[in-house]
PDB file of C-alpha atoms in Angstrom:
ATOM      1  CA  MET A 142      38.477   8.176  26.832  1.00 43.00           C
ATOM      2  CA  THR A 143      34.900   7.426  25.830  1.00 46.00           C
ATOM      3  CA  GLU A 144      33.766   4.437  23.782  1.00 59.00           C
ATOM      4  CA  GLY A 145      33.254   6.493  20.595  1.00 82.00           C
ATOM      5  CA  SER A 146      36.734   8.004  20.430  1.00 88.00           C
ATOM      6  CA  VAL A 147      40.337   7.022  19.792  1.00 94.00           C
ATOM      7  CA  ARG A 148      43.722   8.761  20.024  1.00 95.00           C
ATOM      8  CA  VAL A 149      44.400  10.995  17.021  1.00 95.00           C
ATOM      9  CA  ASP A 150      47.837   9.472  16.364  1.00 94.00           C
ATOM     10  CA  VAL A 151      46.367   5.960  16.334  1.00 95.00           C
ATOM     11  CA  TRP A 152      43.532   7.012  14.019  1.00 95.00           C
ATOM     12  CA  ILE A 153      45.680   8.762  11.385  1.00 95.00           C
ATOM     13  CA  TRP A 154      47.980   5.713  11.346  1.00 95.00           C
ATOM     14  CA  SER A 155      45.021   3.291  11.184  1.00 95.00           C
ATOM     15  CA  VAL A 156      43.471   4.975   8.156  1.00 95.00           C
ATOM     16  CA  ARG A 157      46.839   5.102   6.359  1.00 94.00           C
ATOM     17  CA  LEU A 158      47.478   8.852   6.318  1.00 93.00           C
ATOM     18  CA  VAL A 159      50.990   8.098   7.653  1.00 94.00           C
ATOM     19  CA  LYS A 160      53.142   4.992   7.261  1.00 94.00           C
ATOM     20  CA  THR A 161      54.053   4.322  10.891  1.00 94.00           C
ATOM     21  CA  ARG A 162      52.567   4.968  14.305  1.00 94.00           C
ATOM     22  CA  SER A 163      55.753   6.713  15.402  1.00 95.00           C
ATOM     23  CA  ALA A 164      55.513   9.048  12.380  1.00 94.00           C
ATOM     24  CA  ALA A 165      51.948   9.884  13.430  1.00 94.00           C
ATOM     25  CA  THR A 166      53.079  10.663  16.968  1.00 95.00           C
ATOM     26  CA  ALA A 167      55.972  12.785  15.683  1.00 95.00           C
ATOM     27  CA  ALA A 168      53.626  14.718  13.383  1.00 94.00           C
ATOM     28  CA  CYS A 169      51.348  15.492  16.342  1.00 94.00           C
ATOM     29  CA  ARG A 170      54.261  16.591  18.515  1.00 94.00           C
ATOM     30  CA  GLY A 171      55.631  18.730  15.692  1.00 93.00           C
ATOM     31  CA  GLY A 172      52.366  20.638  15.335  1.00 93.00           C
ATOM     32  CA  HIS A 173      51.502  19.179  11.920  1.00 95.00           C
ATOM     33  CA  VAL A 174      48.144  17.731  13.021  1.00 95.00           C
ATOM     34  CA  ARG A 175      45.050  19.785  13.779  1.00 95.00           C
ATOM     35  CA  VAL A 176      41.636  18.594  14.920  1.00 95.00           C
ATOM     36  CA  ASN A 177      38.841  21.115  14.376  1.00 94.00           C
ATOM     37  CA  ASP A 178      41.476  23.840  13.721  1.00 93.00           C
ATOM     38  CA  GLU A 179      43.349  23.266  17.004  1.00 93.00           C
ATOM     39  CA  ARG A 180      46.852  21.854  17.332  1.00 94.00           C
ATOM     40  CA  VAL A 181      46.680  18.587  19.173  1.00 94.00           C
ATOM     41  CA  LYS A 182      48.830  16.252  21.219  1.00 94.00           C
ATOM     42  CA  PRO A 183      49.094  12.568  20.208  1.00 93.00           C
ATOM     43  CA  ALA A 184      46.640  11.456  22.911  1.00 94.00           C
ATOM     44  CA  THR A 185      43.851  13.845  21.890  1.00 94.00           C
ATOM     45  CA  PRO A 186      40.661  11.876  21.207  1.00 95.00           C
ATOM     46  CA  VAL A 187      38.887  12.093  17.852  1.00 95.00           C
ATOM     47  CA  ARG A 188      35.236  11.293  17.295  1.00 94.00           C
ATOM     48  CA  PRO A 189      33.081  10.868  14.194  1.00 93.00           C
ATOM     49  CA  GLY A 190      32.432  14.256  12.596  1.00 93.00           C
ATOM     50  CA  ASP A 191      35.783  15.788  13.614  1.00 94.00           C
ATOM     51  CA  GLU A 192      37.874  17.458  10.898  1.00 95.00           C
ATOM     52  CA  VAL A 193      41.517  16.330  10.941  1.00 95.00           C
ATOM     53  CA  ARG A 194      44.231  18.261   9.054  1.00 95.00           C
ATOM     54  CA  VAL A 195      47.582  16.542   8.565  1.00 95.00           C
ATOM     55  CA  ARG A 196      50.494  18.378   6.904  1.00 93.00           C
ATOM     56  CA  LEU A 197      53.124  15.981   5.523  1.00 88.00           C
ATOM     57  CA  ASP A 198      55.708  16.284   2.744  1.00 83.00           C
ATOM     58  CA  GLY A 199      54.563  19.770   1.776  1.00 80.00           C
ATOM     59  CA  ARG A 200      50.953  18.686   1.275  1.00 86.00           C
ATOM     60  CA  GLU A 201      47.990  19.155   3.570  1.00 90.00           C
ATOM     61  CA  ARG A 202      45.407  16.411   3.903  1.00 92.00           C
ATOM     62  CA  VAL A 203      41.981  17.447   5.178  1.00 94.00           C
ATOM     63  CA  VAL A 204      39.728  14.585   6.234  1.00 95.00           C
ATOM     64  CA  VAL A 205      36.523  14.218   8.209  1.00 95.00           C
ATOM     65  CA  VAL A 206      36.266  11.263  10.578  1.00 94.00           C
ATOM     66  CA  GLN A 207      33.445   8.928   9.527  1.00 94.00           C
ATOM     67  CA  ARG A 208      34.228   5.865  11.592  1.00 93.00           C
ATOM     68  CA  ILE A 209      36.562   5.078  14.474  1.00 93.00           C
ATOM     69  CA  VAL A 210      39.162   2.339  13.982  1.00 93.00           C
ATOM     70  CA  ARG A 211      41.757   1.274  16.537  1.00 90.00           C
ATOM     71  CA  LYS A 212      43.791  -1.128  14.391  1.00 93.00           C
ATOM     72  CA  ARG A 213      45.437  -0.515  11.025  1.00 93.00           C
ATOM     73  CA  VAL A 214      43.056  -1.525   8.247  1.00 92.00           C
ATOM     74  CA  GLY A 215      43.377  -2.166   4.536  1.00 93.00           C
ATOM     75  CA  ALA A 216      43.135   0.673   2.040  1.00 92.00           C
ATOM     76  CA  PRO A 217      39.530  -0.048   0.919  1.00 93.00           C
ATOM     77  CA  VAL A 218      38.311  -0.114   4.543  1.00 93.00           C
ATOM     78  CA  ALA A 219      40.359   2.986   5.377  1.00 92.00           C
ATOM     79  CA  GLN A 220      38.576   4.955   2.632  1.00 92.00           C
ATOM     80  CA  GLU A 221      35.243   4.137   4.292  1.00 92.00           C
ATOM     81  CA  CYS A 222      36.472   5.580   7.609  1.00 92.00           C
ATOM     82  CA  LEU A 223      36.999   9.109   6.308  1.00 93.00           C
ATOM     83  CA  ILE A 224      35.763  11.747   3.881  1.00 93.00           C
ATOM     84  CA  ASP A 225      38.687  13.278   1.999  1.00 91.00           C
ATOM     85  CA  LYS A 226      38.317  17.044   1.511  1.00 92.00           C
ATOM     86  CA  SER A 227      41.973  17.645   0.620  1.00 88.00           C
ATOM     87  CA  PRO A 228      42.837  20.111  -2.110  1.00 86.00           C
ATOM     88  CA  PRO A 229      44.188  18.377  -5.211  1.00 84.00           C
ATOM     89  CA  PRO A 230      47.966  18.010  -5.311  1.00 74.00           C
ATOM     90  CA  SER A 231      49.802  20.453  -7.514  1.00 70.00           C
ATOM     91  CA  PRO A 232      50.700  19.061 -10.927  1.00 69.00           C
ATOM     92  CA  ARG A 233      54.326  18.053 -11.394  1.00 60.00           C
ATOM     93  CA  GLU A 234      54.764  20.472 -14.304  1.00 49.00           C
ATOM     94  CA  ALA A 235      53.926  23.457 -12.084  1.00 54.00           C
ATOM     95  CA  LEU A 236      56.740  22.682  -9.676  1.00 58.00           C
ATOM     96  CA  ILE A 237      59.968  24.647  -9.819  1.00 57.00           C
ATOM     97  CA  PRO A 238      62.244  23.377 -12.572  1.00 59.00           C
ATOM     98  CA  VAL A 239      65.211  21.498 -11.224  1.00 62.00           C
ATOM     99  CA  ALA A 240      68.467  22.035 -13.046  1.00 60.00           C
ATOM    100  CA  ARG A 241      70.063  18.657 -13.676  1.00 69.00           C
ATOM    101  CA  ARG A 242      73.320  17.864 -15.329  1.00 69.00           C
ATOM    102  CA  ASP A 243      74.012  14.766 -17.311  1.00 77.00           C
ATOM    103  CA  ARG A 244      75.924  12.130 -15.419  1.00 79.00           C
ATOM    104  CA  GLY A 245      79.612  12.351 -16.217  1.00 78.00           C
ATOM    105  CA  ALA A 246      79.318  15.861 -17.664  1.00 80.00           C
ATOM    106  CA  GLY A 247      82.001  17.089 -15.299  1.00 83.00           C
ATOM    107  CA  ARG A 248      82.236  20.219 -13.299  1.00 86.00           C
ATOM    108  CA  PRO A 249      79.839  23.063 -14.221  1.00 83.00           C
ATOM    109  CA  THR A 250      81.328  25.892 -16.240  1.00 88.00           C
ATOM    110  CA  LYS A 251      81.087  29.500 -15.143  1.00 92.00           C
ATOM    111  CA  ARG A 252      78.212  29.986 -17.562  1.00 91.00           C
ATOM    112  CA  ASP A 253      76.392  26.914 -16.166  1.00 86.00           C
ATOM    113  CA  ARG A 254      76.883  28.137 -12.600  1.00 87.00           C
ATOM    114  CA  ARG A 255      75.473  31.577 -13.414  1.00 91.00           C
ATOM    115  CA  GLU A 256      72.462  29.992 -15.066  1.00 87.00           C
ATOM    116  CA  LEU A 257      71.844  27.836 -11.972  1.00 82.00           C
ATOM    117  CA  GLU A 258      72.086  30.899  -9.727  1.00 87.00           C
ATOM    118  CA  ARG A 259      69.606  32.730 -11.956  1.00 86.00           C
ATOM    119  CA  LEU A 260      67.125  29.832 -11.693  1.00 80.00           C
ATOM    120  CA  ARG A 261      67.515  29.695  -7.918  1.00 79.00           C
ATOM    121  CA  ALA A 262      66.869  33.438  -7.665  1.00 81.00           C
ATOM    122  CA  ILE A 263      63.678  33.056  -9.717  1.00 75.00           C
ATOM    123  CA  ALA A 264      62.541  30.176  -7.498  1.00 68.00           C
ATOM    124  CA  GLN A 265      63.072  32.185  -4.285  1.00 70.00           C
ATOM    125  CA  ASP A 266      61.195  35.288  -5.437  1.00 65.00           C
ATOM    126  CA  PRO A 267      57.442  35.025  -4.813  1.00 61.00           C
ATOM    127  CA  PRO A 268      55.202  35.438  -7.878  1.00 60.00           C
ATOM    128  CA  GLY A 269      53.928  38.935  -8.554  1.00 56.00           C
ATOM    129  CA  ARG A 270      57.099  40.796  -7.620  1.00 54.00           C
TER     130      ARG A 270
END
């Protein structure tokens, strides 16, 4: 490894894209991390200028490496180490409505169950069908 590079799993943990180093390693092994549009292993080196894509919790983060850090840093310093080009997260209102019952309401009636099944069918069908 050259002086101007660091392991990708260490870097994404250091700049606080994931909470733990083991989660960063697992994301790399699971194919959720790409460097310059290539799936990478945890030990793949990253250098300034590389584009890193991390897919976690249904959201993709796209960042460009500005500075190399080998130790976990505070949030203000972490923001200086990357350029965030991620698409904005979807608003909460646009998410699929979740059917919730009041606590203690008892078992759903046949009518309630049919309504839940109808909502689930709408959620599974892609838009435009």
